[in-house]
Coordinates of C-alpha atoms in Angstrom, one line a residue:
Chain A
X1 CA 147.7 104.2 97.6
X2 CA 147.0 107.9 96.9
X3 CA 144.9 110.1 99.1
X4 CA 141.8 109.8 96.9
X5 CA 141.5 106.2 97.6
X6 CA 142.0 106.7 101.3
X7 CA 139.3 104.7 103.1
X8 CA 139.3 107.2 106.0
X9 CA 137.6 109.8 103.7
X10 CA 135.5 107.4 101.6
X11 CA 133.5 105.6 104.3
X12 CA 132.1 108.6 106.1
X13 CA 131.6 110.4 102.8
X14 CA 129.1 107.7 101.7
X15 CA 126.9 108.7 104.7
X16 CA 127.7 112.4 104.6
X17 CA 127.2 113.0 100.9
X18 CA 123.5 111.9 100.7
X19 CA 122.9 113.9 103.9
X20 CA 124.3 117.0 102.2
X21 CA 122.1 116.2 99.2
X22 CA 119.1 116.0 101.4
X23 CA 119.8 119.5 102.9
X24 CA 120.6 121.0 99.5
X25 CA 117.5 119.6 97.9
X26 CA 115.5 121.0 100.8
X27 CA 117.0 124.5 100.2
X28 CA 117.0 124.5 96.4
X29 CA 114.1 126.1 94.5
X30 CA 112.6 124.4 91.5
X31 CA 112.3 120.8 90.4
X32 CA 115.1 121.1 87.7
X33 CA 117.7 122.4 90.2
X34 CA 116.8 119.8 92.8
X35 CA 117.0 117.0 90.2
X36 CA 120.3 118.3 88.8
X37 CA 121.8 118.3 92.3
X38 CA 120.5 114.8 92.9
X39 CA 121.9 113.4 89.7
X40 CA 125.3 115.0 90.4
X41 CA 125.4 113.6 93.9
X42 CA 124.3 110.2 92.7
X43 CA 127.2 110.2 90.2
X44 CA 129.7 111.2 92.9
X45 CA 128.4 108.5 95.2
X46 CA 128.9 105.9 92.4
X47 CA 132.4 107.1 91.8
X48 CA 133.2 106.9 95.6
X49 CA 131.9 103.4 95.7
X50 CA 134.0 102.4 92.7
X51 CA 137.1 103.9 94.3
X52 CA 136.2 102.0 97.5
X53 CA 135.9 98.7 95.6
X54 CA 139.2 99.2 93.9
X55 CA 140.8 99.9 97.2
X56 CA 139.2 96.9 98.8
X57 CA 140.2 94.5 96.0
X58 CA 143.8 95.9 95.7
X59 CA 145.0 97.0 99.1
X60 CA 142.1 95.9 101.3
X61 CA 142.9 92.2 101.3
X62 CA 146.5 92.7 102.4
X63 CA 145.4 94.4 105.7
X64 CA 145.4 92.1 108.6
X65 CA 141.8 92.9 109.7
X66 CA 139.0 91.3 107.7
X67 CA 136.7 94.1 108.5
X68 CA 138.0 97.5 107.4
X69 CA 137.2 100.0 110.0
X70 CA 136.8 103.8 110.5
X71 CA 136.2 105.4 113.8
X72 CA 134.0 108.4 113.6
X73 CA 135.5 111.4 115.4
X74 CA 138.5 109.4 116.3
X75 CA 136.6 107.5 119.0
X76 CA 137.1 103.8 118.6
X77 CA 134.9 101.0 119.8
X78 CA 133.5 100.3 122.4
X79 CA 132.8 103.9 123.1
X80 CA 132.7 105.4 119.6
X81 CA 130.9 104.4 116.5
X82 CA 132.9 102.4 114.0
X83 CA 132.1 102.3 110.2
X84 CA 133.2 98.9 108.8
X85 CA 133.2 97.3 105.4
X86 CA 133.7 93.8 104.1
X87 CA 133.0 92.1 100.8
X88 CA 129.3 91.6 101.4
X89 CA 128.6 95.2 102.5
X90 CA 130.8 96.6 99.8
X91 CA 128.6 94.7 97.2
X92 CA 125.5 96.1 98.8
X93 CA 126.9 99.6 98.7
X94 CA 127.7 99.2 95.0
X95 CA 124.2 98.0 94.3
X96 CA 122.8 101.0 96.3
X97 CA 124.9 103.5 94.4
X98 CA 124.0 102.0 91.0
X99 CA 120.3 101.9 91.7
X100 CA 120.3 105.3 93.2
X101 CA 121.8 106.8 90.0
X102 CA 119.3 105.1 87.7
X103 CA 116.3 105.8 89.9
X104 CA 117.3 109.4 90.5
X105 CA 117.5 110.0 86.7
X106 CA 114.1 108.2 86.3
X107 CA 112.6 110.3 89.2
X108 CA 113.7 113.5 87.5
X109 CA 111.2 112.7 84.7
X110 CA 108.7 110.8 86.7
X111 CA 108.0 113.7 89.0
X112 CA 108.3 116.3 86.3
X113 CA 104.8 117.4 85.2
X114 CA 104.1 121.0 84.3
X115 CA 100.8 121.0 86.3
X116 CA 101.8 118.6 89.0
X117 CA 101.4 119.4 92.7
X118 CA 104.6 121.3 93.3
X119 CA 104.9 120.4 97.0
X120 CA 104.8 116.7 96.2
X121 CA 108.0 116.9 94.1
X122 CA 109.5 119.3 96.6
X123 CA 109.1 116.7 99.3
X124 CA 110.3 113.8 97.3
X125 CA 114.0 114.7 96.9
X126 CA 115.0 115.3 100.6
X127 CA 113.2 112.2 101.7
X128 CA 114.8 110.2 98.9
X129 CA 118.2 111.3 100.0
X130 CA 117.5 110.6 103.7
X131 CA 116.5 107.0 102.6
X132 CA 119.9 106.6 100.9
X133 CA 121.6 108.0 104.0
X134 CA 119.9 105.3 106.0
X135 CA 120.7 102.5 103.6
X136 CA 124.4 103.5 103.2
X137 CA 124.7 104.0 107.0
X138 CA 123.2 100.6 107.7
X139 CA 125.6 98.8 105.4
X140 CA 128.5 100.6 106.9
X141 CA 127.6 100.3 110.6
X142 CA 129.7 98.2 112.8
X143 CA 127.6 99.1 115.9
X144 CA 124.3 97.6 116.9
X145 CA 122.8 100.8 118.2
X146 CA 123.9 102.8 115.2
X147 CA 122.1 100.1 113.1
X148 CA 119.0 100.8 115.1
X149 CA 119.3 104.5 114.2
X150 CA 119.8 103.8 110.5
X151 CA 116.8 101.3 110.6
X152 CA 114.7 104.1 111.9
X153 CA 116.0 106.6 109.3
X154 CA 115.2 104.1 106.6
X155 CA 111.8 103.4 108.1
X156 CA 110.6 107.0 108.6
X157 CA 111.9 108.1 105.2
X158 CA 110.3 105.1 103.4
X159 CA 106.9 105.7 105.1
X160 CA 106.9 109.3 104.1
X161 CA 107.8 108.4 100.6
X162 CA 105.0 105.8 100.4
X163 CA 102.5 108.5 101.7
X164 CA 103.7 110.9 99.0
X165 CA 100.9 110.0 96.7
X166 CA 98.4 111.6 99.2
X167 CA 95.5 109.2 98.3
X168 CA 93.7 107.6 101.2
X169 CA 94.9 104.1 100.1
X170 CA 98.5 105.3 100.1
X171 CA 98.2 107.0 103.5
X172 CA 96.6 103.9 105.0
X173 CA 99.3 101.7 103.6
X174 CA 102.0 104.1 104.9
X175 CA 100.5 104.2 108.4
X176 CA 100.4 100.4 108.6
X177 CA 104.0 100.3 107.3
X178 CA 105.0 102.8 110.0
X179 CA 103.4 100.9 112.8
X180 CA 105.0 97.6 111.6
X181 CA 108.3 99.3 111.2
X182 CA 108.2 100.9 114.7
X183 CA 107.2 97.5 116.2
X184 CA 110.1 95.9 114.4
X185 CA 112.6 98.5 115.6
X186 CA 111.4 98.3 119.2
X187 CA 111.9 94.6 119.3
X188 CA 115.4 95.2 117.9
X189 CA 116.1 97.9 120.5
X190 CA 115.0 95.7 123.3
X191 CA 117.5 93.1 122.0
X192 CA 120.2 95.8 121.9
X193 CA 119.4 96.6 125.6
X194 CA 119.7 93.0 126.5
X195 CA 123.0 92.5 124.6
X196 CA 124.6 95.7 126.1
X197 CA 123.5 94.7 129.6
X198 CA 125.1 91.3 129.2
X199 CA 128.2 91.9 127.2
X200 CA 128.9 95.6 127.8
X201 CA 129.6 96.3 124.1
X202 CA 127.6 97.5 121.0
X203 CA 130.3 96.6 118.5
X204 CA 129.4 93.8 116.1
X205 CA 132.9 92.5 115.8
X206 CA 133.5 92.4 119.6
X207 CA 130.1 90.7 120.0
X208 CA 131.0 88.0 117.6
X209 CA 134.0 87.2 119.8
X210 CA 132.5 87.3 123.2
X211 CA 128.9 86.1 122.5
X212 CA 128.0 82.9 124.3
X213 CA 125.0 80.6 123.8
X214 CA 123.1 81.7 126.9
X215 CA 119.4 82.2 127.5
X216 CA 119.8 86.0 127.3
X217 CA 121.6 85.8 123.9
X218 CA 118.9 83.5 122.6
X219 CA 116.3 85.9 123.8
X220 CA 118.1 88.8 122.1
X221 CA 118.5 86.8 118.9
X222 CA 114.8 85.9 118.9
X223 CA 113.8 89.6 119.4
X224 CA 116.2 90.7 116.6
X225 CA 114.8 88.0 114.3
X226 CA 111.2 88.9 115.0
X227 CA 111.8 92.6 114.5
X228 CA 113.8 92.2 111.3
X229 CA 111.4 89.5 109.9
X230 CA 108.6 92.1 110.2
X231 CA 110.7 94.6 108.3
X232 CA 111.9 92.1 105.7
X233 CA 108.3 91.0 105.2
X234 CA 108.9 87.3 105.4
X235 CA 105.7 85.2 105.3
X236 CA 103.7 85.2 107.6
X237 CA 104.8 88.8 108.5
X238 CA 104.5 90.1 105.0
X239 CA 100.9 91.5 105.3
X240 CA 102.0 95.1 105.1
X241 CA 104.3 94.9 102.0
X242 CA 102.0 94.5 99.0
X243 CA 99.9 97.5 99.8
X244 CA 102.9 99.7 100.8
X245 CA 105.0 98.7 97.7
X246 CA 101.9 98.8 95.5
X247 CA 100.7 102.3 96.5
X248 CA 104.1 104.1 96.4
X249 CA 105.3 106.2 93.4
X250 CA 107.2 104.0 90.9
X251 CA 110.8 104.9 91.8
X252 CA 109.9 104.5 95.5
X253 CA 108.4 101.1 95.0
X254 CA 111.5 100.2 93.0
X255 CA 113.9 101.1 95.8
X256 CA 111.7 99.6 98.6
X257 CA 111.6 96.2 96.8
X258 CA 115.1 96.2 95.5
X259 CA 117.0 97.5 98.6
X260 CA 115.0 98.5 101.7
X261 CA 113.6 95.0 102.5
X262 CA 117.1 93.6 101.9
X263 CA 118.7 95.8 104.4
X264 CA 116.9 93.9 107.2
X265 CA 117.8 90.6 105.5
X266 CA 121.4 91.7 105.5
X267 CA 121.2 92.4 109.2
X268 CA 119.6 89.0 109.9
X269 CA 122.4 87.3 108.0
X270 CA 124.9 89.5 109.9
X271 CA 123.5 88.5 113.3
X272 CA 122.7 84.8 112.7
X273 CA 126.0 83.9 110.8
X274 CA 128.4 86.5 112.2
X275 CA 127.7 88.6 115.4
X276 CA 125.6 86.1 117.3
X277 CA 126.7 83.0 115.5
X278 CA 127.5 81.1 118.7
X279 CA 123.9 81.4 119.8
X280 CA 122.3 80.4 116.4
X281 CA 121.0 76.9 116.6
X282 CA 120.5 74.4 113.7
X283 CA 116.7 74.4 114.4
X284 CA 116.5 78.1 114.1
X285 CA 118.4 78.1 110.8
X286 CA 116.2 75.4 109.4
X287 CA 113.1 77.2 110.6
X288 CA 114.1 80.3 108.7
X289 CA 114.6 78.2 105.6
X290 CA 111.1 76.7 106.0
X291 CA 109.6 80.1 106.3
X292 CA 111.5 81.1 103.2
X293 CA 110.0 78.2 101.3
X294 CA 106.5 79.1 102.5
X295 CA 107.2 82.6 101.3
X296 CA 108.1 81.4 97.8
X297 CA 104.8 79.5 97.5
X298 CA 102.5 82.0 99.2
X299 CA 104.0 85.0 97.4
X300 CA 103.8 83.3 94.0
X301 CA 100.2 82.2 94.5
X302 CA 99.2 85.7 95.5
X303 CA 101.2 87.2 92.5
X304 CA 99.2 84.8 90.2
X305 CA 95.9 86.0 91.7
X306 CA 96.7 89.8 91.7
X307 CA 94.6 91.9 89.4
X308 CA 96.9 95.0 89.4
X309 CA 100.3 94.9 87.9
X310 CA 102.0 96.7 90.7
X311 CA 100.5 94.4 93.3
X312 CA 101.6 91.4 91.3
X313 CA 105.2 92.8 91.2
X314 CA 105.0 93.4 95.0
X315 CA 103.8 89.9 95.7
X316 CA 106.6 88.6 93.5
X317 CA 108.9 90.4 95.9
X318 CA 107.4 88.5 98.8
X319 CA 108.1 85.3 96.9
X320 CA 111.6 86.2 95.9
X321 CA 112.5 87.3 99.5
X322 CA 111.8 83.7 100.4
X323 CA 114.8 82.5 98.3
X324 CA 117.1 84.7 100.4
X325 CA 116.1 82.8 103.6
X326 CA 117.3 79.5 102.0
X327 CA 120.7 80.9 103.0
X328 CA 120.2 79.9 106.6
X329 CA 119.7 76.2 106.2
X330 CA 122.2 76.0 103.4
X331 CA 125.2 77.2 105.4
X332 CA 124.7 74.2 107.7
X333 CA 126.7 71.7 105.8
X334 CA 128.4 73.5 102.9
X335 CA 131.6 73.4 104.9
X336 CA 131.3 77.1 105.7
X337 CA 133.0 77.8 109.0
X338 CA 129.9 79.4 110.6
X339 CA 131.7 81.9 112.8
X340 CA 133.9 83.3 110.0
X341 CA 131.5 86.1 109.1
X342 CA 129.6 86.5 105.9
X343 CA 131.6 84.3 103.5
X344 CA 131.3 80.9 101.8
X345 CA 129.5 79.5 98.8
X346 CA 126.0 79.9 100.2
X347 CA 126.6 83.6 101.1
X348 CA 128.1 84.2 97.6
X349 CA 125.0 82.6 96.0
X350 CA 122.6 84.7 98.1
X351 CA 124.6 87.9 97.5
X352 CA 124.4 87.3 93.8
X353 CA 120.7 86.6 94.1
X354 CA 120.1 89.9 95.9
X355 CA 121.8 91.8 93.1
X356 CA 120.0 89.9 90.4
X357 CA 116.6 90.4 92.0
X358 CA 117.3 94.1 92.8
X359 CA 118.0 95.0 89.2
X360 CA 115.1 92.9 87.8
X361 CA 112.6 94.1 90.3
X362 CA 113.5 97.7 90.0
X363 CA 113.1 97.4 86.3
X364 CA 109.7 95.8 86.7
X365 CA 108.4 98.5 89.0
X366 CA 109.7 101.2 86.6
X367 CA 107.8 99.5 83.8
X368 CA 104.7 99.3 85.9
X369 CA 105.1 103.0 86.6
X370 CA 105.5 103.7 82.9
X371 CA 102.4 101.7 82.1
X372 CA 100.4 103.5 84.8
X373 CA 101.5 106.8 83.3
X374 CA 100.6 105.8 79.8
X375 CA 97.4 103.9 80.3
X376 CA 96.2 105.7 83.4
X377 CA 95.8 102.3 85.2
X378 CA 97.7 99.1 85.8
X379 CA 94.8 96.6 85.6
X380 CA 96.4 93.4 84.2
X381 CA 93.2 92.3 82.5
X382 CA 93.0 95.6 80.5
X383 CA 96.6 95.7 79.3
X384 CA 95.7 94.6 75.7
X385 CA 97.8 96.2 73.1
X386 CA 100.7 96.9 75.4
X387 CA 103.0 95.2 72.9
X388 CA 101.9 97.7 70.2
X389 CA 102.0 100.9 72.3
X390 CA 104.9 100.3 74.6
X391 CA 107.2 97.7 72.9
X392 CA 110.3 98.7 74.8
X393 CA 108.6 98.6 78.1
X394 CA 107.1 95.2 77.4
X395 CA 110.5 94.0 76.2
X396 CA 112.1 95.3 79.5
X397 CA 109.3 93.5 81.5
X398 CA 110.0 90.3 79.6
X399 CA 113.8 90.4 80.3
X400 CA 113.3 91.3 83.9
X401 CA 110.7 88.5 84.1
X402 CA 113.1 86.0 82.5
X403 CA 115.6 86.9 85.3
X404 CA 113.0 86.3 88.0
X405 CA 112.1 83.0 86.4
X406 CA 115.8 82.1 86.1
X407 CA 116.2 81.7 82.4
X408 CA 119.7 81.9 80.9
X409 CA 121.6 84.1 80.2
X410 CA 120.2 86.4 82.9
X411 CA 121.6 87.0 86.3
X412 CA 118.6 85.3 87.8
X413 CA 119.7 82.0 86.1
X414 CA 123.2 82.2 87.5
X415 CA 121.9 83.0 91.0
X416 CA 119.5 80.0 91.0
X417 CA 122.2 77.8 89.5
X418 CA 124.6 78.8 92.3
X419 CA 121.8 78.1 94.9
X420 CA 121.1 74.7 93.3
X421 CA 124.8 73.8 93.4
X422 CA 125.0 74.8 97.1
X423 CA 121.9 72.8 97.9
X424 CA 123.2 69.7 96.2
X425 CA 126.7 70.1 97.8
X426 CA 124.9 70.4 101.1
X427 CA 123.0 67.2 100.4
X428 CA 119.7 69.1 101.0
X429 CA 117.9 68.0 97.8
X430 CA 114.4 69.2 99.1
X431 CA 115.5 72.9 98.5
X432 CA 116.2 72.0 94.9
X433 CA 112.5 71.2 94.4
X434 CA 111.4 74.4 96.0
X435 CA 113.9 76.5 94.0
X436 CA 112.7 75.0 90.7
X437 CA 109.0 75.1 91.5
X438 CA 109.4 78.7 92.5
X439 CA 110.9 79.5 89.1
X440 CA 108.0 77.7 87.4
X441 CA 105.5 79.8 89.4
X442 CA 107.3 82.9 88.5
X443 CA 107.0 81.9 84.8
X444 CA 103.3 81.5 85.3
X445 CA 102.7 85.0 86.6
X446 CA 105.2 86.7 84.1
X447 CA 103.7 84.9 81.1
X448 CA 100.2 85.8 82.3
X449 CA 101.0 89.5 81.8
X450 CA 102.9 88.9 78.5
X451 CA 100.0 86.9 77.2
X452 CA 97.5 89.7 77.7
X453 CA 99.9 92.3 76.4
X454 CA 100.2 90.6 73.1
X455 CA 96.5 90.6 72.4
X456 CA 96.1 93.4 70.0
X457 CA 93.4 96.1 70.5
X458 CA 91.8 95.2 67.1
X459 CA 91.0 91.7 68.3
X460 CA 89.3 93.1 71.3
X461 CA 86.8 95.4 69.5
X462 CA 84.8 95.9 72.7
X463 CA 87.6 97.8 74.4
X464 CA 86.5 101.3 75.1
X465 CA 88.5 104.2 73.8
X466 CA 89.3 105.5 77.2
X467 CA 91.4 102.4 77.9
X468 CA 93.8 103.3 75.1
X469 CA 97.0 105.1 76.1
X470 CA 96.6 108.8 76.5
X471 CA 100.0 110.1 77.7
X472 CA 103.3 110.1 76.0
X473 CA 106.3 109.4 78.1
X474 CA 109.7 111.0 77.9
X475 CA 112.0 108.5 76.2
X476 CA 114.4 108.4 79.1
X477 CA 111.8 106.7 81.4
X478 CA 111.5 103.4 79.5
X479 CA 115.3 103.6 78.9
X480 CA 116.0 103.7 82.6
X481 CA 114.0 100.5 83.1
X482 CA 115.6 99.0 80.0
X483 CA 119.1 99.8 81.4
X484 CA 118.3 97.9 84.6
X485 CA 116.9 94.9 82.7
X486 CA 120.1 94.9 80.5
X487 CA 122.1 95.0 83.7
X488 CA 120.7 91.7 84.7
X489 CA 121.8 90.2 81.4
X490 CA 125.3 91.9 81.6
X491 CA 125.7 90.5 85.2
X492 CA 124.7 87.1 83.9
X493 CA 127.7 87.1 81.6
X494 CA 130.0 88.6 84.2
X495 CA 129.2 86.6 87.3
X496 CA 132.8 86.5 88.6
X497 CA 132.8 90.2 89.1
X498 CA 130.2 89.9 91.9
X499 CA 131.5 86.7 93.2
X500 CA 135.0 88.0 93.6
X501 CA 133.7 91.0 95.5
X502 CA 131.9 88.9 98.1
X503 CA 134.9 86.7 98.7
X504 CA 137.2 89.7 99.4
X505 CA 137.4 88.8 103.0
X506 CA 138.1 85.1 102.3
X507 CA 141.7 85.5 101.3
X508 CA 142.8 87.1 104.6
Chain B
X1 CA 120.2 93.5 142.6
X2 CA 116.6 92.9 143.5
X3 CA 115.9 96.5 142.5
X4 CA 117.5 95.8 139.1
X5 CA 115.2 92.7 138.7
X6 CA 112.2 94.9 139.6
X7 CA 113.0 97.3 136.8
X8 CA 113.5 94.4 134.3
X9 CA 110.2 92.8 135.1
X10 CA 108.4 96.2 135.0
X11 CA 110.0 97.1 131.6
X12 CA 109.2 93.7 130.1
X13 CA 105.7 94.1 131.5
X14 CA 105.3 97.5 129.8
X15 CA 106.6 96.1 126.6
X16 CA 104.1 93.3 126.8
X17 CA 101.1 95.6 127.6
X18 CA 102.1 97.8 124.7
X19 CA 102.4 94.8 122.3
X20 CA 99.0 93.5 123.4
X21 CA 97.4 96.9 122.9
X22 CA 99.0 97.3 119.5
X23 CA 97.6 94.0 118.3
X24 CA 94.2 94.2 120.0
X25 CA 93.2 97.9 120.1
X26 CA 90.9 98.8 117.2
X27 CA 91.5 102.5 117.2
X28 CA 94.5 104.0 115.5
X29 CA 95.2 106.5 118.3
X30 CA 95.3 103.6 120.8
X31 CA 97.7 101.7 118.6
X32 CA 100.0 104.7 118.5
X33 CA 99.8 105.0 122.3
X34 CA 100.5 101.3 122.6
X35 CA 103.7 101.7 120.6
X36 CA 104.7 104.5 122.9
X37 CA 104.1 102.4 126.0
X38 CA 106.3 99.7 124.4
X39 CA 109.1 102.2 123.8
X40 CA 108.9 103.4 127.4
X41 CA 109.3 99.8 128.5
X42 CA 112.5 99.5 126.4
X43 CA 113.8 102.9 127.6
X44 CA 113.3 102.0 131.2
X45 CA 115.3 98.8 130.7
X46 CA 118.1 100.9 129.2
X47 CA 118.1 103.4 132.0
X48 CA 118.0 100.7 134.7
X49 CA 120.9 98.9 133.0
X50 CA 123.0 102.1 133.4
X51 CA 123.6 101.5 137.1
X52 CA 127.0 100.1 137.8
X53 CA 128.7 98.6 140.8
X54 CA 130.7 101.8 141.7
X55 CA 127.7 104.1 141.5
X56 CA 128.6 106.2 138.5
X57 CA 125.9 105.5 135.8
X58 CA 126.9 104.4 132.3
X59 CA 126.6 107.4 130.0
X60 CA 126.4 105.3 126.8
X61 CA 123.0 104.0 127.9
X62 CA 121.8 107.5 128.6
X63 CA 122.9 108.6 125.2
X64 CA 121.0 105.6 123.7
X65 CA 117.8 106.5 125.6
X66 CA 118.0 110.1 124.4
X67 CA 118.4 109.0 120.8
X68 CA 115.6 106.5 121.3
X69 CA 113.3 109.3 122.6
X70 CA 114.0 111.5 119.6
X71 CA 113.3 108.6 117.3
X72 CA 110.1 107.8 119.2
X73 CA 108.9 111.5 118.9
X74 CA 109.6 111.5 115.2
X75 CA 107.7 108.2 114.7
X76 CA 104.8 109.3 116.8
X77 CA 104.5 112.6 115.0
X78 CA 104.5 111.0 111.6
X79 CA 102.0 108.4 112.7
X80 CA 99.6 111.1 114.2
X81 CA 100.0 113.2 111.0
X82 CA 99.1 110.3 108.8
X83 CA 96.2 109.3 111.1
X84 CA 94.9 112.8 111.0
X85 CA 95.2 113.1 107.2
X86 CA 93.4 109.8 106.7
X87 CA 90.6 110.9 109.0
X88 CA 90.2 114.2 107.1
X89 CA 90.2 112.5 103.8
X90 CA 87.6 110.0 105.1
X91 CA 85.3 112.8 106.2
X92 CA 85.7 114.5 102.9
X93 CA 84.8 111.4 101.0
X94 CA 81.8 110.8 103.3
X95 CA 80.5 114.3 102.5
X96 CA 80.9 113.6 98.7
X97 CA 79.0 110.4 99.1
X98 CA 75.9 112.1 100.7

């Protein structure tokens, strides 16, 4: 293995590089320069992740440790902070790098307006990169306190990005998001304090070995779960999400729905199935699954009732997040060895689901942003003629929608099919009904938009001229959304790619 | 050990008082204060846990509290800024309305 593929450099670079980008974009003058720096950094980040993946799939498996580790500053656990990587987190990093690149390119055009408020675009880039620092850091952290820090970096950067719009609605949504985020982090930090008091370590891997099913561990797990459920916005703690995701600028909404909520889900999976697995009870796992099922129904109903497109897409996120929580009851009898970390058929299915949803949802939010730019509003009832004025955007929306519904050959189809298989193998047929009816409800809200979009303007003579599109978009903006939607199709045809990646740890 | 217990009860109490305030208090400044009381509860638990049998305190916990304080300051500052901005915007729109 040559020095370029040395994991010792690659892991810290994934945190350091976006941090450097945040500093550079703060110092740089002019939107063009800041955007060029960002696109370059996003490209390098993607290359690093690809190198890391090839290292993991070639040499990584032959190492004796399942978790690949890097000790920052040469200080190992328990005193130092370890960066670790396994199949699941590698997949999340790859997803982050891909979405970062597409969304960075999109943002270059989204925030470029000759007469736009200059300070808004100047503030966007450093915050954007800080958010990426937090996300990458979180997926790489092998230390529960370091995870707290990355959670806060993500939270603060995300709140500032939501508030970027400057309108009263956006600021109110941002403030609520901030208070919820801080509450969630404090619950988490209290759990960290309890765990450190009891076990004397902050290291995830060490915890998974020494954790015992005692009252303190249960209390810590309950606090972690409460805190992270707030941040993941699982029903009934989802109240802050639709407004925050609906008021943010389009690329920010896209990354919030595609990645940020999933960082907390990733941690929940990490704690329940890996680090604190000895303390996780069957009842707790089933309870999380029931909440997930409730989220699927509640989110879909609200998406059906939403009047604004962005709100509809945000409620759809609430519903889709519900599917992720089906992971917890499904590991119960799939034959997964529950203390073996994040591996097994249920985990693979959910990992695939995360990727499929991230691409489809990011594409949808970008389309909503494009529509808002062109029409000046995103009122679903007034989107007549969308098929005529923005055919590519509508096509993108339809493909992303097909993936959310779970129609073949999209990635959404494969992910639901995998989930159904796992549910049937686990002899838990009731989840099958929920998964299928969730898809049906997704079809209802996606087709509702398509239905209106195909009504031509001529048929609706009473439409006022001001409802007709006024702005022309740079071609690259619909193309970015289209690329993400195409990605869901491409992943549908190449499912093994993702599934092989998640199972990297299994061969050891 | 009873001293340790006292700190634990006090910090859980502070956390609870803060949580109650966050949910019940109507005014945004009170909510922000409540969050701070909660974080003080957590910090106190961390500091209290640093005492060891041989008398030398555990530095890891002190480092954690310091980091936590920095995070709490950043969060509070952002919350106060947003609350102030919302208040100003609200006043401006009230003037427009009259």
